[in-house]
PDB file of C-alpha atoms and ligand atoms in Angstrom:
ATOM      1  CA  UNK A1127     123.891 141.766  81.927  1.00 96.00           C
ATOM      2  CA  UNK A1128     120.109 141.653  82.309  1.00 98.00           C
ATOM      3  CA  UNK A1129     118.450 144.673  83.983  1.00 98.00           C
ATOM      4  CA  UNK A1130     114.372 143.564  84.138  1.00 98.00           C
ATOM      5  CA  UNK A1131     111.912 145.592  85.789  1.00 98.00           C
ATOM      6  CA  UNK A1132     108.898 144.078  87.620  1.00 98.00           C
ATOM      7  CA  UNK A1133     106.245 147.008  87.803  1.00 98.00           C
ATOM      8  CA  UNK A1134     104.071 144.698  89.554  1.00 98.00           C
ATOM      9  CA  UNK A1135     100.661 147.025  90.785  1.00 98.00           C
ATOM     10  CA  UNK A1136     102.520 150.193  89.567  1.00 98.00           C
ATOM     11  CA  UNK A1137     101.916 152.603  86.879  1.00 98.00           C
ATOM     12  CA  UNK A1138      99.100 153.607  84.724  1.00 98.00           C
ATOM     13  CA  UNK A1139      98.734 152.621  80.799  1.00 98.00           C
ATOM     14  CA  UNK A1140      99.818 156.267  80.228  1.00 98.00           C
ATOM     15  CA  UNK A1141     102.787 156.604  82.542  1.00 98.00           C
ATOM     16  CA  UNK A1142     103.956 153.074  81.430  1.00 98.00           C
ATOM     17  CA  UNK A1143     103.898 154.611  77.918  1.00 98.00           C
ATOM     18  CA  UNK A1144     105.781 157.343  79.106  1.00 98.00           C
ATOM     19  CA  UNK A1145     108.456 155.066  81.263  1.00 98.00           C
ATOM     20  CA  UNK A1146     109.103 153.340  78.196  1.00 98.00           C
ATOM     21  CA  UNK A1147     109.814 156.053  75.828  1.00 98.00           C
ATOM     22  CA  UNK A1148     112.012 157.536  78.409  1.00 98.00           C
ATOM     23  CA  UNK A1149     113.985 154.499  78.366  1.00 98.00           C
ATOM     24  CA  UNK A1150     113.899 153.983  75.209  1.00 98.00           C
ATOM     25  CA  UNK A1151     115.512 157.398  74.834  1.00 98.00           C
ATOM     26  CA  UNK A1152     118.263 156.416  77.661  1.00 98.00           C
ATOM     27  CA  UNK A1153     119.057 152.712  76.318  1.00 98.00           C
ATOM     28  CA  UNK A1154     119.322 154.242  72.799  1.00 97.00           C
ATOM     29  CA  UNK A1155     121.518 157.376  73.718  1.00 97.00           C
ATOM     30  CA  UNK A1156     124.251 155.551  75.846  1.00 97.00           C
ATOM     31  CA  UNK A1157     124.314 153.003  73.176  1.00 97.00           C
ATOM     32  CA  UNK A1158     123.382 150.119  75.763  1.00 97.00           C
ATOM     33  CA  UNK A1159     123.321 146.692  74.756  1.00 96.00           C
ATOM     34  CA  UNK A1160     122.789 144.861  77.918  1.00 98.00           C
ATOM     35  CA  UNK A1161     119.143 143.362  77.688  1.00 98.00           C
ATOM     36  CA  UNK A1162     116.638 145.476  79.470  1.00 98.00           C
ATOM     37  CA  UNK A1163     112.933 143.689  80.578  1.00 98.00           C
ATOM     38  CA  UNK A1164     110.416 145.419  81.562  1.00 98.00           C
ATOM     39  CA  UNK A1165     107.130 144.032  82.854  1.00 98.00           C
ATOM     40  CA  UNK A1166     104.328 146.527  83.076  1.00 98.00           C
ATOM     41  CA  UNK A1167     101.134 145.461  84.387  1.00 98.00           C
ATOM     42  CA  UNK A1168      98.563 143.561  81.580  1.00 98.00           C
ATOM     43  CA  UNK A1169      96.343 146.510  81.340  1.00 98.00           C
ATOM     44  CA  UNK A1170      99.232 148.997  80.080  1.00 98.00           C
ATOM     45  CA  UNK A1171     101.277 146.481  77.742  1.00 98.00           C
ATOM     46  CA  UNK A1172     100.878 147.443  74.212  1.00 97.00           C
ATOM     47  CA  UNK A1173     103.080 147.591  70.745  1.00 97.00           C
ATOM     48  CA  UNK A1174     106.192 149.367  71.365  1.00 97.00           C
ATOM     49  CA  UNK A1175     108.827 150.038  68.511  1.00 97.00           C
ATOM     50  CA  UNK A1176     111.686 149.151  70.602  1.00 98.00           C
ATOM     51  CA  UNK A1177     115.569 148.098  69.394  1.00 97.00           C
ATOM     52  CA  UNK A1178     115.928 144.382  69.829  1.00 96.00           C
ATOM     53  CA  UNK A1179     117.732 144.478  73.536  1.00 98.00           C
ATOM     54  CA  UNK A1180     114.801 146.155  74.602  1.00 98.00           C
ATOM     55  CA  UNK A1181     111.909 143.827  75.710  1.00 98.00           C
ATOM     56  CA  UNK A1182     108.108 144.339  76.911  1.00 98.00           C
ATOM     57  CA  UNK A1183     106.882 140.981  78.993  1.00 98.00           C
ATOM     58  CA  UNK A1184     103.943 140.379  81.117  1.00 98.00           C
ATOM     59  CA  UNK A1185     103.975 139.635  84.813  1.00 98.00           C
ATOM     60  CA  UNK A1186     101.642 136.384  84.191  1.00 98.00           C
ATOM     61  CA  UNK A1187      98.922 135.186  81.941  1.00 98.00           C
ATOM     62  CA  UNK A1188      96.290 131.519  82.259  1.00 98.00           C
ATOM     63  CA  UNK A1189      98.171 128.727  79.916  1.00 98.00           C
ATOM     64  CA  UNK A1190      95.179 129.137  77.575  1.00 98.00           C
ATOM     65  CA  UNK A1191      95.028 131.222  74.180  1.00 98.00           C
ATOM     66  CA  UNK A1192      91.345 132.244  75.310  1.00 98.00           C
ATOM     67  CA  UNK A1193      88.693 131.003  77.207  1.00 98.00           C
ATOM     68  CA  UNK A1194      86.589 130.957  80.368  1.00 98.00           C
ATOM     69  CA  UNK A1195      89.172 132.423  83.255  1.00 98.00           C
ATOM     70  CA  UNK A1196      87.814 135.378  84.498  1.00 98.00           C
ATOM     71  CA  UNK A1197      90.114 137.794  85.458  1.00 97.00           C
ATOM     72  CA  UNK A1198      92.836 135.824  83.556  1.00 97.00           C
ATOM     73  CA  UNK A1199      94.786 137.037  79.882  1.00 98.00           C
ATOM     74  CA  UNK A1200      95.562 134.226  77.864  1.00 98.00           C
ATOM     75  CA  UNK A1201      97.937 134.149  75.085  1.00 98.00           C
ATOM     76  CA  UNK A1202      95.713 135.741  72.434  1.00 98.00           C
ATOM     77  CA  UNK A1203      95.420 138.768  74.425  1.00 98.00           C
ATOM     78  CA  UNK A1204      99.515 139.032  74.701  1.00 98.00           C
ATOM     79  CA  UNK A1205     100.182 138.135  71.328  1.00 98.00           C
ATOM     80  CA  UNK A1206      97.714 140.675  69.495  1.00 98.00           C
ATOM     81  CA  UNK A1207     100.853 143.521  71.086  1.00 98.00           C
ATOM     82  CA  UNK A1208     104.095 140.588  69.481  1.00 97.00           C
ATOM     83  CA  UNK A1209     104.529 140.218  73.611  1.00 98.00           C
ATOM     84  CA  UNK A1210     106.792 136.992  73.834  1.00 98.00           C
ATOM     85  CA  UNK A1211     108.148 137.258  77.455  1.00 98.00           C
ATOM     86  CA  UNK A1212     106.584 136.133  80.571  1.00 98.00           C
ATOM     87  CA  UNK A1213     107.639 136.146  84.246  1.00 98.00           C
ATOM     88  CA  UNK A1214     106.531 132.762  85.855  1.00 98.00           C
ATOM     89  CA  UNK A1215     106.479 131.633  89.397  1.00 98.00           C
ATOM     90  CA  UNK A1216     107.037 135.307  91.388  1.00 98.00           C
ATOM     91  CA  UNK A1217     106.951 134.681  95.181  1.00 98.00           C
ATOM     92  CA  UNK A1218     103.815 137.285  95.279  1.00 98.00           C
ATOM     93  CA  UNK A1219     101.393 135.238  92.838  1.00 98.00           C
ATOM     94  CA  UNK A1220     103.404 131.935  94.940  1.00 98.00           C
ATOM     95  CA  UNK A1221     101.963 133.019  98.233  1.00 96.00           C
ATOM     96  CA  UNK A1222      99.384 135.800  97.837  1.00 97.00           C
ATOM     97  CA  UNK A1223      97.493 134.567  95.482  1.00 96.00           C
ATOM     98  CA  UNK A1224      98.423 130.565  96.438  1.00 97.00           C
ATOM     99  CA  UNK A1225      99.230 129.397  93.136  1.00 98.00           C
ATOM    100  CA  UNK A1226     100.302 125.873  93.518  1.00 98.00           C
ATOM    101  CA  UNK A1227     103.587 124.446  91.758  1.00 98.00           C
ATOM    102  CA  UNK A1228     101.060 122.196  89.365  1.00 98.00           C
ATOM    103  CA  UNK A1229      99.793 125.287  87.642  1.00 98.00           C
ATOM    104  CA  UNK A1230     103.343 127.299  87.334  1.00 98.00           C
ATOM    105  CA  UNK A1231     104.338 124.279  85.632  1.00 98.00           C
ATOM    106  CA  UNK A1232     101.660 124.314  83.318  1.00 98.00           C
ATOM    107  CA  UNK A1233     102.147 127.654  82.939  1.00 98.00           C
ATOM    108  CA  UNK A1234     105.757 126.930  82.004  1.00 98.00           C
ATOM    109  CA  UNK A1235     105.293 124.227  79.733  1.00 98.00           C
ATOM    110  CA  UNK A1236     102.323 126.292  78.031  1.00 98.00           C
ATOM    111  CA  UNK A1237     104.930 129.128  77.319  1.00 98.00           C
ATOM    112  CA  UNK A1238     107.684 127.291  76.685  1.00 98.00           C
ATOM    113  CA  UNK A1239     105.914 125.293  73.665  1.00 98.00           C
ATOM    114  CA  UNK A1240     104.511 128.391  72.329  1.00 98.00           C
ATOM    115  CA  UNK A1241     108.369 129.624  72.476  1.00 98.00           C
ATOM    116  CA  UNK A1242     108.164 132.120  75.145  1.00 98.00           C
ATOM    117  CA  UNK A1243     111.472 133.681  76.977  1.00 98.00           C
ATOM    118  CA  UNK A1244     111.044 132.873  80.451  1.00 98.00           C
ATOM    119  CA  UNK A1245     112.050 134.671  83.425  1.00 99.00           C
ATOM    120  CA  UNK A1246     111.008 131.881  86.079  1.00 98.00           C
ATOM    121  CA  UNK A1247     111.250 133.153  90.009  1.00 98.00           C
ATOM    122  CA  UNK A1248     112.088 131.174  93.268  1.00 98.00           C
ATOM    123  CA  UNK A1249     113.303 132.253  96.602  1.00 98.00           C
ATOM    124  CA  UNK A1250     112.782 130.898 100.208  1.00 97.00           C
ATOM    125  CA  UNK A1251     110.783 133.024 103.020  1.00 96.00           C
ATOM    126  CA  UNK A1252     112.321 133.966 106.036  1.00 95.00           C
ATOM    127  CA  UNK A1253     110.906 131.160 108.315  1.00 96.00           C
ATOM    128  CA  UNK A1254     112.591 128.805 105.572  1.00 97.00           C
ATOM    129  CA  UNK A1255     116.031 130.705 105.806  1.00 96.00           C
ATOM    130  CA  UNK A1256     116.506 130.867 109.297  1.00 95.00           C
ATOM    131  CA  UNK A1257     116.176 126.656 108.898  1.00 97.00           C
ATOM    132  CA  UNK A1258     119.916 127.630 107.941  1.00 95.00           C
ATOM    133  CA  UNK A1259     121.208 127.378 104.169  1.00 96.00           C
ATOM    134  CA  UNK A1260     120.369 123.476 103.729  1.00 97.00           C
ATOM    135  CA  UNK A1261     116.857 124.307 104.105  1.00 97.00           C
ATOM    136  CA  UNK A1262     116.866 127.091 101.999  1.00 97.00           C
ATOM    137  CA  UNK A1263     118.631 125.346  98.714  1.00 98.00           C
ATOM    138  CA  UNK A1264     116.105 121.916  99.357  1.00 98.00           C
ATOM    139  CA  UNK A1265     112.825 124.642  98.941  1.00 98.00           C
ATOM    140  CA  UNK A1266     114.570 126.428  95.958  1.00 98.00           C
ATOM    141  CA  UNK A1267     115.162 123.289  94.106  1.00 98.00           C
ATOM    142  CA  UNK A1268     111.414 122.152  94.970  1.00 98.00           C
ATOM    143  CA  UNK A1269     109.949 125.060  93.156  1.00 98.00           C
ATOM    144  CA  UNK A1270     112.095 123.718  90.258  1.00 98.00           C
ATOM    145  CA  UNK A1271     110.085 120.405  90.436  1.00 98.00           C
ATOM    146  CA  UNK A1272     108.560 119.889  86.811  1.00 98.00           C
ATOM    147  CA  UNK A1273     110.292 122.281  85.481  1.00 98.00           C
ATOM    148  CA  UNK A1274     113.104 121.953  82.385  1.00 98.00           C
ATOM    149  CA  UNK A1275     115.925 123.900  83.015  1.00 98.00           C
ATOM    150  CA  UNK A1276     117.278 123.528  79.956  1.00 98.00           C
ATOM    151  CA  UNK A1277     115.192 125.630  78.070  1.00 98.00           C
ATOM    152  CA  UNK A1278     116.701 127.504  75.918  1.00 98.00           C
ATOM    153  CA  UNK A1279     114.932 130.990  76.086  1.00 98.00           C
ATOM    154  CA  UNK A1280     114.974 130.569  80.058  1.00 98.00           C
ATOM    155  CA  UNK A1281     116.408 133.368  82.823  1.00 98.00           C
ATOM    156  CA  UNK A1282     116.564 132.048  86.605  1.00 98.00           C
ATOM    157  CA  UNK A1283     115.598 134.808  89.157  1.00 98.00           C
ATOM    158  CA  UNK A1284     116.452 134.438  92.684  1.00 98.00           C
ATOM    159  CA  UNK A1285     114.307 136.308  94.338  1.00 98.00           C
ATOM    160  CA  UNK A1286     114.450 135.505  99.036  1.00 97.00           C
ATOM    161  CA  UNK A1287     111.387 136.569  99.994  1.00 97.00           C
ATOM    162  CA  UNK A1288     112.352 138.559 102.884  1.00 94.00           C
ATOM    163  CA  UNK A1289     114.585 140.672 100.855  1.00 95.00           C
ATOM    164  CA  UNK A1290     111.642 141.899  98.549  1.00 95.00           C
ATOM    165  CA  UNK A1291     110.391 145.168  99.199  1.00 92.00           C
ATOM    166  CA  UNK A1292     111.690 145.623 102.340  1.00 90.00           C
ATOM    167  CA  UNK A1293     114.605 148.229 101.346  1.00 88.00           C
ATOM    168  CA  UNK A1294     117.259 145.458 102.552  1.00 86.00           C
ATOM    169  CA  UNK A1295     118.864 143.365 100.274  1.00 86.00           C
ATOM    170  CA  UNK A1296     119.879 139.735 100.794  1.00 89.00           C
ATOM    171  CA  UNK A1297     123.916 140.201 102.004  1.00 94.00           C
ATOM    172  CA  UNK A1298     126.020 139.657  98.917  1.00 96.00           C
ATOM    173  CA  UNK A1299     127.722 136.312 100.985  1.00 96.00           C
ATOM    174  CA  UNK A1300     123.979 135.142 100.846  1.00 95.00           C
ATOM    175  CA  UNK A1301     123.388 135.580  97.311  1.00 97.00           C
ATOM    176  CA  UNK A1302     126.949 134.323  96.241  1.00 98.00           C
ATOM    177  CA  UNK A1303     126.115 131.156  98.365  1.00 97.00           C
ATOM    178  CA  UNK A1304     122.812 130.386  96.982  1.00 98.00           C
ATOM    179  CA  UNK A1305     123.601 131.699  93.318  1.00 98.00           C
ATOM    180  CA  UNK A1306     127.166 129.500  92.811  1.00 98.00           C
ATOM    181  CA  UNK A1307     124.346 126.396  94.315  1.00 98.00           C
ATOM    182  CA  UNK A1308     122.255 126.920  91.359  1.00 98.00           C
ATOM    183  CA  UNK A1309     124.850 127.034  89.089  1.00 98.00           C
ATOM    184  CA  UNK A1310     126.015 123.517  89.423  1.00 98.00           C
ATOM    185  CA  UNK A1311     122.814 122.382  87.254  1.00 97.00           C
ATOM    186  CA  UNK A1312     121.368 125.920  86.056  1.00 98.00           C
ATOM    187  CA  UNK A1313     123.345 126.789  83.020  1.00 97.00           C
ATOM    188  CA  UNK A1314     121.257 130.078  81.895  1.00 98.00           C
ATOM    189  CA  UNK A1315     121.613 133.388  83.301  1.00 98.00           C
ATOM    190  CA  UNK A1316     120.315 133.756  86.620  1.00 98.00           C
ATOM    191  CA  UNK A1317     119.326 137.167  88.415  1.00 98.00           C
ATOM    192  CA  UNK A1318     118.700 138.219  91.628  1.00 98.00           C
ATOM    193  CA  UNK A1319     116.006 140.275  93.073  1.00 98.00           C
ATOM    194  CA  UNK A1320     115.099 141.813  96.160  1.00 97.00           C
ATOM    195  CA  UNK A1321     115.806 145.447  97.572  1.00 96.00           C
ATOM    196  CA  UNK A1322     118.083 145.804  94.691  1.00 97.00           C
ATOM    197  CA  UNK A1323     118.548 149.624  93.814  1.00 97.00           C
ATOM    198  CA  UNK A1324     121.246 151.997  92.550  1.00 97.00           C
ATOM    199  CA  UNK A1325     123.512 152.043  95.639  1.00 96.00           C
ATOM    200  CA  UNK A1326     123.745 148.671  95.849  1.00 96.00           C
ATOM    201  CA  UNK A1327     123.498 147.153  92.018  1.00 97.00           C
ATOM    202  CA  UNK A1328     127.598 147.345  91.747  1.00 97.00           C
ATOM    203  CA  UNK A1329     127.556 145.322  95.026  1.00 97.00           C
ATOM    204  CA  UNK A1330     124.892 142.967  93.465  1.00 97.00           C
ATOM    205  CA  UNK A1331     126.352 142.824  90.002  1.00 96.00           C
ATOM    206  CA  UNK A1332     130.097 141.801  91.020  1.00 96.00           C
ATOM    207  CA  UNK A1333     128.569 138.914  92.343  1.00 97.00           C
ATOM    208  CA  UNK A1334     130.212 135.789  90.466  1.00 96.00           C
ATOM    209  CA  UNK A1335     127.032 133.805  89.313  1.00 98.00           C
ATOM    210  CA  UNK A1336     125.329 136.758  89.115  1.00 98.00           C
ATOM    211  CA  UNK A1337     123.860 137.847  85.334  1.00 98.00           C
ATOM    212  CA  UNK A1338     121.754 140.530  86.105  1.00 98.00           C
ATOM    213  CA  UNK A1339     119.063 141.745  88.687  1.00 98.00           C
ATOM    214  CA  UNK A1340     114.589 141.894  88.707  1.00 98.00           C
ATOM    215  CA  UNK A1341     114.202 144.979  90.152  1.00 98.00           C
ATOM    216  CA  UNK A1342     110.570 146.370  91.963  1.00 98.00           C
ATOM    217  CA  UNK A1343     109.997 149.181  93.640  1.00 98.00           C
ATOM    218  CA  UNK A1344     113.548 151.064  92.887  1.00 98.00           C
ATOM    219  CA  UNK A1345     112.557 150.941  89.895  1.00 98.00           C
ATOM    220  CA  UNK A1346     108.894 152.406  89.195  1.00 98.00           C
ATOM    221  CA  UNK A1347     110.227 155.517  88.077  1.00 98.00           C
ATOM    222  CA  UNK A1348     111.990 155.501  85.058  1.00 98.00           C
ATOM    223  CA  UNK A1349     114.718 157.372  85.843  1.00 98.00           C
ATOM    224  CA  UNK A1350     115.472 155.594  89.025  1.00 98.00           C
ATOM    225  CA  UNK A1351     115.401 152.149  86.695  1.00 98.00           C
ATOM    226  CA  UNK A1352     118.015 154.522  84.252  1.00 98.00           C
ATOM    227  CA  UNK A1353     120.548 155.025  87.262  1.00 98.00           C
ATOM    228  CA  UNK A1354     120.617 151.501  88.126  1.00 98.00           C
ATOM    229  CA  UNK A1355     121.494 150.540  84.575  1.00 98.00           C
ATOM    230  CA  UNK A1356     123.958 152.725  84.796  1.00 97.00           C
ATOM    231  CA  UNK A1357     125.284 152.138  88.049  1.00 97.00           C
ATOM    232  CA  UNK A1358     125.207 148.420  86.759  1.00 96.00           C
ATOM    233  CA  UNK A1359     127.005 148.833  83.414  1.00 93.00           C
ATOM    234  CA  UNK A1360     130.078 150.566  84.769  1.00 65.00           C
ATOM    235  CA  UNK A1361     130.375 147.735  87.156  1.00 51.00           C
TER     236      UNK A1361
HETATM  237  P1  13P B2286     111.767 144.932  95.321  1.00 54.91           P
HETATM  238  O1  13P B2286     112.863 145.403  94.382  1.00 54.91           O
HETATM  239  O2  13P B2286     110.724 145.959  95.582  1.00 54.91           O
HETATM  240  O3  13P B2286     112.352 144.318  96.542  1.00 54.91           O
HETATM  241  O4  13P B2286     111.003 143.735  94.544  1.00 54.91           O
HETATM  242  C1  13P B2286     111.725 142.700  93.992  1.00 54.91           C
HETATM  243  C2  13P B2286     110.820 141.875  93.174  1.00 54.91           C
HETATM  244  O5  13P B2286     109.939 141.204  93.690  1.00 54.91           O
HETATM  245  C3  13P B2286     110.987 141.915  91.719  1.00 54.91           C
HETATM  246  O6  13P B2286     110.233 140.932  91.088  1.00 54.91           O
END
């Protein structure tokens, strides 16, 4: 299983340093050896001496090693800290900040080539979804347009936008539906995200198609992330 956390706006340098030691600590004790992500915002990601399951990946950098892209981290700034994970295409940076499918796929294709492991997002909105199921899968597979699924170092997270951060998860018939879709062409593990937290990970988990889960705002504090691990592992 893959347990990845998506920090998003959340945390300070300091508590992230503190978050990871913590889990560290957890991981390490309860000899886990499911792989555990965790995505801390650019301005707290640093070297961390961390066993090999454990992994430290940013939430999006500019498909440039440096340059003129103000506001933007590039890939010398991620590689001075041995970062090689990235989380491309997230519904937030999709809609809030309107970046268009031509630049996640450069993104991609940046990352990929420079051997990056992946954790690329999709996920319909709610205007989408009540279009009924059809609709849904046709959007999903557009934000795979340019895209090469069968990249070796990539992860798959279906994440409905109406399920994220609301405190209600997509219902597990949903997730099976959309997840078992995917699977006909995605071979590589695929996670879901949205609303997932420790009362309903075993739910989540048990789903056939389902490798793992990106987890937001249940899982900002570290021992919240620690319970759904947990709760996840035992199954
Ligand atoms: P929530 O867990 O807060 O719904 O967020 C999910 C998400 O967007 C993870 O990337």
């Amino acid at each position: 299983m893959i347990f990845a956390t998506n920090f998003k706006t959340n945390n300070t340098r300091n508590s992230t340093r503190l978050y990871i030691e913590s889990l560290k600590e957890f991981i390490m004790e309860n000899e886990i050896k499911d792989d555990i992500l965790v995505f801390p915002t650019s301005t707290a990601i640093d070297s961390f001496s961390l066993p090999e399951n454990i992994r430290v990946g940013v939430q999006n950098a500019y498909p440039v090693e440096k340059g003129s892209f103000t506001g933007e981290i590039g890939l010398e700034q991620i590689a001075e800290f041995g970062i090689k994970t990235i989380l491309i295409g997230h519904s937030e940076r999709r809609t809030l900040l309107k970046e268009p499918q031509e630049l996640i796929v450069n993104k991609f294709n940046y990352f990929k080539q420079k051997g990056f492991e992946i954790v690329y997002c999709v996920g319909e909105s709610k205007e989408i979804r009540d279009e009924g199921f059809e609709s849904a899968m046709e959007y999903i597979w557009s934000e795979f347009d340019g895209i090469d699924i069968s990249y070796e170092k990539l992860t798959v997270a279906y994440e409905p936008i109406w399920a994220i951060g609301t405190g209600v998860s997509a219902k597990t018939k949903d997730i099976d539906e959309v997840l078992s879709s995917l699977r006909v062409k995605i071979k590589c593990p695929i996670l879901y995200g949205g609303s997932v937290k420790s009362s309903n990970i075993k739910e989540i988990i048990s789903i056939k198609d389902c490798d793992g889960v990106l987890v937001g705002s249940a899982s900002w504090e570290v021992e919240s992330f620690c319970k759904i691990i947990k709760n996840g592992i035992k199954g």
